[in-house]
Coordinates of C-alpha atoms in Angstrom, one line a residue:
Chain A
M27 CA 129.6 77.2 7.3
K28 CA 131.2 78.8 10.4
E29 CA 130.4 76.9 13.6
V30 CA 128.8 79.1 16.2
R31 CA 130.7 79.0 19.5
Y32 CA 128.5 78.4 22.5
F33 CA 129.6 78.9 26.1
F34 CA 127.7 77.9 29.2
V35 CA 127.6 80.9 31.6
P36 CA 125.2 80.8 34.5
N37 CA 123.9 84.4 35.1
A38 CA 125.4 85.4 31.8
N39 CA 123.6 88.8 31.9
V40 CA 125.2 89.7 35.3
E41 CA 128.7 88.2 34.8
K42 CA 131.2 89.9 32.5
E43 CA 133.7 87.1 31.9
L44 CA 133.6 83.5 31.0
P45 CA 134.0 80.9 33.8
T46 CA 137.6 79.5 34.1
E47 CA 137.1 76.3 32.1
E48 CA 135.1 78.0 29.4
A49 CA 137.7 80.8 29.2
I50 CA 140.6 78.2 28.8
H51 CA 138.6 76.5 26.0
A52 CA 137.9 79.9 24.3
L53 CA 141.5 81.2 24.6
R54 CA 143.7 78.1 24.1
V55 CA 141.6 75.8 21.9
L56 CA 139.5 78.2 19.8
R57 CA 142.1 81.1 20.1
L58 CA 139.4 83.7 20.3
K59 CA 140.5 87.4 20.2
E60 CA 138.9 90.8 21.0
G61 CA 136.0 91.4 18.6
D62 CA 135.2 87.7 18.0
E63 CA 131.5 86.8 18.2
I64 CA 130.4 84.3 20.7
F65 CA 127.1 82.9 22.0
L66 CA 126.4 82.4 25.7
M67 CA 123.7 80.2 27.2
D68 CA 122.6 80.7 30.8
G69 CA 120.7 77.4 31.2
E70 CA 117.6 79.3 32.3
G71 CA 116.0 80.0 28.9
S72 CA 118.2 82.7 27.3
F73 CA 120.9 82.7 24.7
Y74 CA 123.1 85.8 24.4
Q75 CA 124.9 87.2 21.3
A76 CA 128.1 88.6 22.7
E77 CA 131.5 89.8 21.7
V78 CA 134.9 89.2 23.2
S79 CA 135.9 92.6 24.8
L80 CA 139.2 91.6 26.4
A81 CA 141.2 88.4 26.1
T82 CA 144.2 87.9 28.4
S83 CA 146.2 84.6 28.7
K84 CA 143.7 83.2 31.3
K85 CA 140.6 85.5 31.2
C86 CA 138.1 86.2 28.6
F87 CA 135.7 89.2 29.1
Y88 CA 132.6 89.8 27.0
T89 CA 130.0 92.4 26.1
I90 CA 126.4 91.3 25.5
K91 CA 125.0 92.6 22.2
Q92 CA 121.6 91.0 22.2
V93 CA 119.5 88.8 24.6
L94 CA 117.7 86.0 22.8
K95 CA 114.9 84.6 24.9
Q96 CA 114.0 81.1 23.9
E97 CA 110.6 79.5 23.7
P98 CA 110.2 76.1 25.4
T99 CA 109.8 73.2 23.0
W100 CA 107.9 71.1 25.5
C101 CA 105.2 71.8 28.0
G102 CA 105.4 70.8 31.7
K103 CA 108.5 69.6 33.6
I104 CA 109.8 66.1 32.9
H105 CA 111.5 64.7 36.1
L106 CA 113.2 61.3 36.1
A107 CA 114.0 59.7 39.4
I108 CA 116.2 56.7 39.0
A109 CA 118.3 54.2 41.0
P110 CA 121.8 54.5 39.5
T111 CA 123.3 51.4 37.9
K112 CA 126.4 49.7 39.4
D113 CA 128.3 50.7 36.2
M114 CA 128.5 54.5 36.2
G115 CA 129.3 54.6 32.5
R116 CA 125.7 53.4 31.8
M117 CA 124.3 56.2 33.9
E118 CA 126.5 58.8 32.3
W119 CA 125.4 57.9 28.7
M120 CA 121.8 57.9 29.8
V121 CA 122.2 61.4 31.3
E122 CA 123.9 62.6 28.1
K123 CA 121.1 61.2 25.9
A124 CA 118.3 62.3 28.1
T125 CA 119.7 65.9 28.0
E126 CA 119.9 65.8 24.2
I127 CA 116.3 64.5 23.9
G128 CA 115.1 67.0 26.5
F129 CA 114.1 66.7 30.1
D130 CA 114.1 69.0 33.2
E131 CA 115.3 67.3 36.3
I132 CA 117.0 64.1 37.5
T133 CA 117.1 62.6 41.0
F134 CA 119.1 59.6 42.0
L135 CA 117.3 57.2 44.3
N136 CA 118.8 55.0 47.0
C137 CA 116.5 51.9 46.9
K138 CA 116.4 48.7 48.8
F139 CA 118.0 46.7 46.0
S140 CA 120.3 49.5 44.8
E141 CA 123.8 48.2 43.8
R142 CA 125.2 51.7 43.9
K143 CA 124.7 53.8 47.1
V144 CA 127.0 56.7 46.3
L145 CA 127.3 58.8 43.2
R146 CA 129.4 61.8 42.1
T147 CA 126.8 64.3 41.0
D148 CA 129.6 66.7 40.0
R149 CA 130.6 64.4 37.2
I150 CA 126.9 64.0 36.1
E151 CA 126.6 67.8 36.2
K152 CA 129.6 68.2 33.8
I153 CA 128.1 65.7 31.4
V154 CA 124.7 67.5 31.5
I155 CA 126.4 70.9 30.7
S156 CA 128.4 69.4 27.9
A157 CA 125.2 67.9 26.4
V158 CA 123.3 71.1 26.9
K159 CA 126.0 73.0 24.9
Q160 CA 126.2 70.3 22.2
S161 CA 122.5 70.1 21.7
H162 CA 121.9 73.9 22.2
K163 CA 119.3 73.5 24.9
A164 CA 118.1 76.7 26.4
W165 CA 117.4 75.2 29.8
K166 CA 119.9 73.1 31.8
P167 CA 118.3 70.0 33.5
V168 CA 118.6 70.1 37.3
V169 CA 120.8 67.4 38.8
N170 CA 119.8 66.5 42.4
D171 CA 121.9 64.6 44.9
M172 CA 121.1 61.0 45.8
T173 CA 118.2 60.7 48.2
S174 CA 116.5 57.7 49.9
F175 CA 113.5 56.3 48.1
C176 CA 111.1 57.0 51.0
K177 CA 112.3 60.5 51.5
F178 CA 111.7 61.3 47.9
I179 CA 108.2 59.8 47.9
D180 CA 107.3 61.6 51.1
N181 CA 108.5 65.0 50.0
H182 CA 107.9 65.1 46.2
K183 CA 105.5 67.7 44.8
C184 CA 104.6 67.8 41.1
N185 CA 102.1 69.9 39.3
G186 CA 100.9 67.0 37.2
Q187 CA 101.2 63.2 37.5
K188 CA 103.6 60.8 39.2
Y189 CA 104.4 57.3 37.9
I190 CA 106.4 54.3 39.1
C191 CA 107.6 51.8 36.5
H192 CA 108.1 48.3 37.8
C193 CA 108.0 44.6 36.7
Y194 CA 105.6 43.1 39.3
S195 CA 102.9 41.3 37.4
E196 CA 100.9 40.8 40.6
I197 CA 100.3 44.6 40.8
D198 CA 98.1 46.1 38.1
R199 CA 100.0 48.3 35.7
D200 CA 98.8 50.7 33.0
D201 CA 100.8 51.5 29.9
F202 CA 102.9 54.6 30.7
F203 CA 102.8 56.1 27.2
T204 CA 99.1 55.6 26.7
L205 CA 98.5 57.4 30.1
I206 CA 100.7 60.4 29.3
D207 CA 99.9 60.8 25.6
T208 CA 96.7 62.8 26.0
F209 CA 98.3 66.2 25.4
A210 CA 97.4 68.8 22.8
H211 CA 100.6 69.2 20.8
N212 CA 99.5 72.3 18.8
V213 CA 100.8 75.4 20.4
Q214 CA 97.4 77.2 20.1
D215 CA 95.6 74.4 22.0
I216 CA 97.9 74.1 25.0
K217 CA 96.7 75.3 28.4
P218 CA 100.0 75.8 30.2
S219 CA 98.4 76.6 33.6
I220 CA 97.2 73.1 34.3
G221 CA 99.4 70.3 35.5
N222 CA 101.4 68.8 32.6
D223 CA 104.4 67.8 34.8
I224 CA 105.5 64.2 34.7
T225 CA 107.6 62.6 37.4
V226 CA 108.6 59.0 36.6
L227 CA 110.5 56.5 38.8
V228 CA 112.8 53.8 37.5
G229 CA 114.2 51.2 39.8
P230 CA 117.7 49.5 40.1
E231 CA 118.9 46.4 38.3
G232 CA 116.9 44.2 40.7
D233 CA 113.8 46.4 40.5
F234 CA 112.1 48.2 43.3
S235 CA 111.1 46.0 46.2
I236 CA 107.4 45.3 46.2
E237 CA 107.0 47.2 49.4
E238 CA 108.6 50.3 47.7
V239 CA 106.1 50.0 44.8
R240 CA 103.2 49.8 47.2
Y241 CA 104.5 52.7 49.3
A242 CA 104.7 54.9 46.1
I243 CA 101.2 53.8 45.0
D244 CA 99.8 54.7 48.5
H245 CA 101.4 58.2 48.0
G246 CA 99.7 58.9 44.7
F247 CA 102.1 57.4 42.2
K248 CA 100.4 55.5 39.3
S249 CA 101.7 52.0 38.7
V250 CA 102.9 51.7 35.1
T251 CA 104.9 49.6 32.6
L252 CA 107.0 50.9 29.8
G253 CA 105.8 48.2 27.4
N254 CA 106.6 44.6 26.5
S255 CA 110.3 44.9 26.3
R256 CA 112.6 43.8 29.1
L257 CA 114.9 46.8 29.5
R258 CA 118.0 47.5 31.4
T259 CA 117.8 50.2 34.0
E260 CA 119.5 52.9 31.9
T261 CA 117.4 52.0 28.8
A262 CA 114.2 52.1 30.9
G263 CA 115.2 55.6 32.2
L264 CA 115.9 56.9 28.7
S265 CA 112.7 55.3 27.3
A266 CA 110.7 57.0 30.0
V267 CA 112.3 60.4 29.1
M268 CA 111.7 59.9 25.4
M269 CA 108.1 58.9 25.9
S270 CA 107.5 61.9 28.1
Q271 CA 109.2 64.2 25.6
L272 CA 107.0 62.8 22.7
A273 CA 103.9 63.2 24.9
R274 CA 104.7 66.8 25.9
R275 CA 106.5 68.3 22.9
V276 CA 105.1 71.4 21.3
C277 CA 104.8 71.4 17.5
T278 CA 105.1 75.0 16.5
G279 CA 104.9 74.1 12.8
G280 CA 107.4 75.1 10.1
I281 CA 110.3 73.4 11.8
Chain B
M12 CA 113.8 33.5 42.3
K13 CA 116.0 31.2 40.1
E14 CA 117.2 33.0 37.0
V15 CA 116.3 31.2 33.8
R16 CA 119.3 30.4 31.7
Y17 CA 118.9 31.5 28.0
F18 CA 121.2 30.4 25.2
F19 CA 121.3 31.7 21.7
V20 CA 121.2 28.7 19.3
P21 CA 120.4 29.3 15.6
N22 CA 118.4 26.3 14.3
A23 CA 118.0 25.1 17.8
N24 CA 115.4 22.6 16.8
V25 CA 117.9 20.9 14.3
E26 CA 121.1 21.2 16.4
K27 CA 121.7 19.0 19.3
E28 CA 124.5 20.8 21.2
L29 CA 125.2 24.4 22.2
P30 CA 127.5 26.5 20.0
T31 CA 131.1 26.6 21.4
E32 CA 130.9 30.0 23.2
E33 CA 127.5 29.2 24.7
A34 CA 128.8 25.8 25.8
I35 CA 131.8 27.3 27.5
H36 CA 129.6 29.7 29.4
A37 CA 127.2 26.9 30.3
L38 CA 129.9 24.6 31.5
R39 CA 132.6 26.8 33.1
V40 CA 130.6 29.8 34.4
L41 CA 127.2 28.3 35.1
R42 CA 128.6 24.8 35.8
L43 CA 125.5 23.1 34.3
K44 CA 125.2 19.4 34.6
E45 CA 123.1 16.6 33.0
G46 CA 119.4 17.1 33.8
D47 CA 119.6 20.9 34.3
E48 CA 116.9 22.9 32.6
I49 CA 117.9 25.5 30.0
F50 CA 116.1 27.8 27.6
L51 CA 117.2 28.2 24.0
M52 CA 116.3 31.0 21.6
D53 CA 116.7 30.6 17.9
G54 CA 116.3 34.3 17.0
E55 CA 113.6 33.4 14.6
G56 CA 110.5 33.5 16.8
S57 CA 110.8 30.4 19.0
F58 CA 112.1 29.7 22.5
Y59 CA 112.7 26.1 23.6
Q60 CA 112.5 24.5 27.0
A61 CA 115.3 22.0 27.0
E62 CA 117.4 19.8 29.3
V63 CA 121.1 19.2 29.4
S64 CA 121.5 15.6 28.1
L65 CA 125.3 15.3 28.2
A66 CA 127.9 17.7 29.5
T67 CA 131.6 17.0 28.8
S68 CA 134.5 19.4 29.5
K69 CA 133.9 21.4 26.3
K70 CA 130.6 20.2 24.9
C71 CA 127.0 20.6 26.1
F72 CA 124.3 18.5 24.4
Y73 CA 120.6 19.1 25.0
T74 CA 117.2 17.6 24.5
I75 CA 114.2 19.8 23.6
K76 CA 111.2 19.3 25.9
Q77 CA 108.9 21.9 24.5
V78 CA 108.8 24.4 21.6
L79 CA 107.5 27.8 22.7
K80 CA 106.5 29.8 19.7
Q81 CA 106.4 33.6 20.5
E82 CA 103.9 36.2 19.3
P83 CA 105.4 39.3 17.8
T84 CA 105.0 42.4 20.1
W85 CA 105.1 44.8 17.2
C86 CA 103.7 44.9 13.7
G87 CA 105.8 45.4 10.5
K88 CA 109.5 45.5 10.1
I89 CA 111.6 48.4 11.6
H90 CA 114.7 48.9 9.6
L91 CA 117.3 51.5 10.6
A92 CA 119.9 52.5 7.9
I93 CA 122.5 54.7 9.5
A94 CA 125.9 56.2 8.8
P95 CA 128.2 54.9 11.6
T96 CA 129.8 57.5 13.8
K97 CA 133.6 57.9 14.0
D98 CA 133.6 56.7 17.5
M99 CA 132.6 53.0 17.4
G100 CA 131.6 52.9 21.0
R101 CA 128.7 55.2 20.2
M102 CA 127.4 52.9 17.5
E103 CA 127.8 49.9 19.8
W104 CA 125.7 51.3 22.6
M105 CA 123.0 52.4 20.1
V106 CA 122.8 48.9 18.6
E107 CA 122.5 47.4 22.1
K108 CA 119.7 49.8 23.1
A109 CA 117.9 49.5 19.8
T110 CA 117.9 45.7 20.2
E111 CA 116.5 46.0 23.8
I112 CA 113.8 48.4 22.6
G113 CA 113.0 46.3 19.6
F114 CA 113.8 46.6 15.9
D115 CA 114.3 44.2 12.9
E116 CA 117.2 45.2 10.8
I117 CA 120.2 47.6 10.7
T118 CA 122.2 48.6 7.6
F119 CA 125.3 50.8 7.8
L120 CA 125.6 53.5 5.1
N121 CA 128.7 54.9 3.5
C122 CA 127.7 58.5 2.8
K123 CA 129.4 61.5 1.3
F124 CA 130.2 63.0 4.7
S125 CA 130.8 59.8 6.5
E126 CA 133.7 59.9 8.9
R127 CA 133.8 56.1 9.2
K128 CA 134.1 54.1 6.0
V129 CA 134.8 50.7 7.4
L130 CA 133.1 48.8 10.2
R131 CA 133.4 45.4 11.8
T132 CA 129.9 43.9 11.6
D133 CA 131.0 40.8 13.5
R134 CA 131.5 43.0 16.6
I135 CA 128.0 44.5 16.1
E136 CA 126.5 41.0 15.6
K137 CA 128.0 39.9 19.0
I138 CA 126.5 43.0 20.7
V139 CA 123.1 42.3 19.1
I140 CA 123.1 38.6 20.2
S141 CA 124.1 39.6 23.7
A142 CA 121.2 42.2 23.9
V143 CA 118.8 39.7 22.4
K144 CA 119.6 37.2 25.2
Q145 CA 119.6 39.9 27.9
S146 CA 116.2 41.3 26.8
H147 CA 114.7 37.9 25.9
K148 CA 113.8 38.9 22.3
A149 CA 112.3 36.1 20.2
W150 CA 113.6 37.6 16.9
K151 CA 117.3 38.6 16.4
P152 CA 117.7 41.8 14.4
V153 CA 119.5 41.3 11.0
V154 CA 122.9 43.1 10.8
N155 CA 123.9 44.1 7.2
D156 CA 127.3 45.0 5.9
M157 CA 128.2 48.5 5.1
T158 CA 126.8 49.6 1.8
S159 CA 127.1 52.8 -0.3
F160 CA 124.2 55.3 0.1
C161 CA 123.2 55.2 -3.6
K162 CA 123.3 51.4 -3.8
F163 CA 121.0 51.2 -0.7
I164 CA 118.5 53.7 -2.2
D165 CA 118.5 52.0 -5.6
N166 CA 117.9 48.5 -4.3
H167 CA 115.8 48.9 -1.1
K168 CA 112.4 47.3 -1.1
C169 CA 110.1 47.8 1.9
N170 CA 106.4 46.8 2.4
G171 CA 105.5 50.1 3.9
Q172 CA 107.0 53.6 4.1
K173 CA 110.6 54.9 3.7
Y174 CA 111.9 58.0 5.5
I175 CA 115.0 60.1 5.4
C176 CA 115.9 62.3 8.5
H177 CA 117.9 65.4 7.8
C178 CA 118.6 68.9 8.9
Y179 CA 118.2 71.0 5.7
S180 CA 115.6 73.7 6.4
E181 CA 115.4 74.5 2.7
I182 CA 113.8 71.1 2.1
D183 CA 110.3 70.6 3.4
R184 CA 110.2 68.1 6.3
D185 CA 107.3 66.4 8.0
D186 CA 107.4 65.3 11.6
F187 CA 108.5 61.6 11.6
F188 CA 106.5 60.5 14.6
T189 CA 103.3 62.2 13.5
L190 CA 103.6 60.5 10.1
I191 CA 104.1 57.0 11.5
D192 CA 101.8 57.1 14.5
T193 CA 98.6 56.3 12.7
F194 CA 98.6 52.6 13.6
A195 CA 95.9 50.6 15.4
H196 CA 97.6 49.3 18.5
N197 CA 94.9 47.0 19.6
V198 CA 95.6 43.5 18.5
Q199 CA 92.1 42.9 17.1
D200 CA 92.2 46.0 14.9
I201 CA 95.5 45.3 13.2
K202 CA 95.5 44.3 9.5
P203 CA 98.9 42.6 9.2
S204 CA 98.7 42.2 5.4
I205 CA 99.2 45.8 4.5
G206 CA 102.5 47.6 4.6
N207 CA 103.4 48.5 8.1
D208 CA 107.1 48.4 7.5
I209 CA 109.2 51.4 8.4
T210 CA 112.6 52.1 6.9
V211 CA 114.4 55.1 8.3
L212 CA 117.7 56.7 7.3
V213 CA 119.9 58.7 9.6
G214 CA 123.0 60.5 8.3
P215 CA 126.6 60.9 9.6
E216 CA 127.9 63.6 12.0
G217 CA 127.9 66.1 9.1
D218 CA 124.5 65.0 7.9
F219 CA 123.7 63.7 4.5
S220 CA 124.7 65.9 1.6
I221 CA 121.8 67.8 0.1
E222 CA 122.2 65.8 -3.1
E223 CA 121.8 62.6 -1.2
V224 CA 118.6 63.9 0.4
R225 CA 117.2 64.8 -2.9
Y226 CA 118.2 61.5 -4.4
A227 CA 116.4 59.6 -1.7
I228 CA 113.3 61.8 -2.1
D229 CA 113.3 61.1 -5.8
H230 CA 113.3 57.4 -5.0
G231 CA 110.2 57.5 -2.8
F232 CA 111.7 58.4 0.6
K233 CA 109.7 60.9 2.7
S234 CA 111.6 63.9 4.0
V235 CA 111.3 64.0 7.8
T236 CA 112.6 65.6 11.0
L237 CA 112.8 63.8 14.4
G238 CA 111.6 67.0 16.2
N239 CA 113.1 70.2 17.7
S240 CA 116.1 68.6 19.3
R241 CA 119.6 68.8 17.9
L242 CA 120.6 65.1 18.3
R243 CA 123.9 63.3 17.8
T244 CA 123.9 60.7 15.1
E245 CA 123.6 57.8 17.5
T246 CA 120.8 59.5 19.5
A247 CA 119.0 60.2 16.3
G248 CA 119.2 56.6 15.3
L249 CA 117.9 55.4 18.7
S250 CA 115.1 58.0 18.7
A251 CA 114.0 56.9 15.3
V252 CA 113.9 53.3 16.5
M253 CA 112.1 54.2 19.7
M254 CA 109.5 56.3 17.8
S255 CA 109.0 53.4 15.3
Q256 CA 108.6 51.0 18.1
L257 CA 106.0 53.2 19.9
A258 CA 104.1 53.6 16.6
R259 CA 104.0 49.9 15.7
R260 CA 103.8 48.1 19.1
V261 CA 100.9 45.8 19.7
C262 CA 99.1 46.2 23.0
T263 CA 97.8 42.8 23.8
G264 CA 96.4 44.0 27.2
G265 CA 97.1 42.5 30.6
I266 CA 100.8 42.9 30.4

């Protein structure tokens, strides 16, 4: 079976050539030539069947043959806000896996007990794009710059529910998956107009401070636990995304 | 808050000293002395509150003060059988994460399209033990040696249901999570006697061969999909474990 060649091209329907890195891959690794078929993804819900129209040593132009609008496979936006781990490798794999599984937005939080206060979001962006291509996602998750915990809480709007995961047994916590798993998964029963969005907060290695948890609760975040397991930060982040995905996925039938 | 020191000691109630590596960690890193409190985990359902009774330069003896039998937090055995990826790092993180999230057994499969035919299970065992300690699991997952696909299918017994995940659209597939998520999560409603075990098979980078899938189906495995997402092998393995965990967890309330 011939592998379909996917390229990530923002505004693919306006542009006429592959971005530099994608062009180098197309020309030097895949050795594409005029007339070869390629697929473009714009990260905003469309794939494009296209053809290489001109291939120079460094540039690769294309002509779009067909626009293939994609249907969302989950309903509502899944937004993970997480304090990055000290070890960047752990964050990077989490972002790769969360993209494969399916989510919409990630924000990195600077919290009281954060061990990492700076982060190269350009690296994260590259990992996201690579995972979007590998897993053929029609929408690219948005990667936001690091922001302070309070600023995020103060300004965050979400057309749905907001949750904060934490380990303080002295604060009542509901089970996250039980709360979110009340969604009609059959495509004909879904009412897309009402708030299905999920925003979920995961703290650093040393957890949020208790004041941070109380501040979030005072601002409309529900206090939750991800279950009985004691999870590392990156595992908690991925678990929250996977639970959200399971709770919001659309079963179209006949997969 | 003082961090509790956990040590992994198989047969902790019979042994009287920490295994060599644990002893070195206790003595040289944590610098424990006679009278210090430690916790032991035997990987078979018990924790032990203990005290260092004698600390030499290389050996650390203990006296058990209290046996703390643990209650399972999920019902039935979760067994993942997976073809290892070419890149061992990807298998290693999956094993770490699956242990944190909670599962019972892993078997590595040698399949027709496997890119990796040999595997050091001693390395995997070390990662599992480290994750068991880090996430305070009372039971250590069993790590089995690599086995051929057919041998596994022929000999596997499970007190519950067996599933094979694959990507062949020409073979009917049910949704894995929908099939397994029919379990009573409230502790008082659970009937532990009947088959809640889940065995789930995940193929290599190039998937199982279609003959392997048919062979498994002929031997009582249900044909399933993990959903709409196109997942890497290690992400599929972790997703299967996470779905199984969500479908079999016991909500004791008041977490």
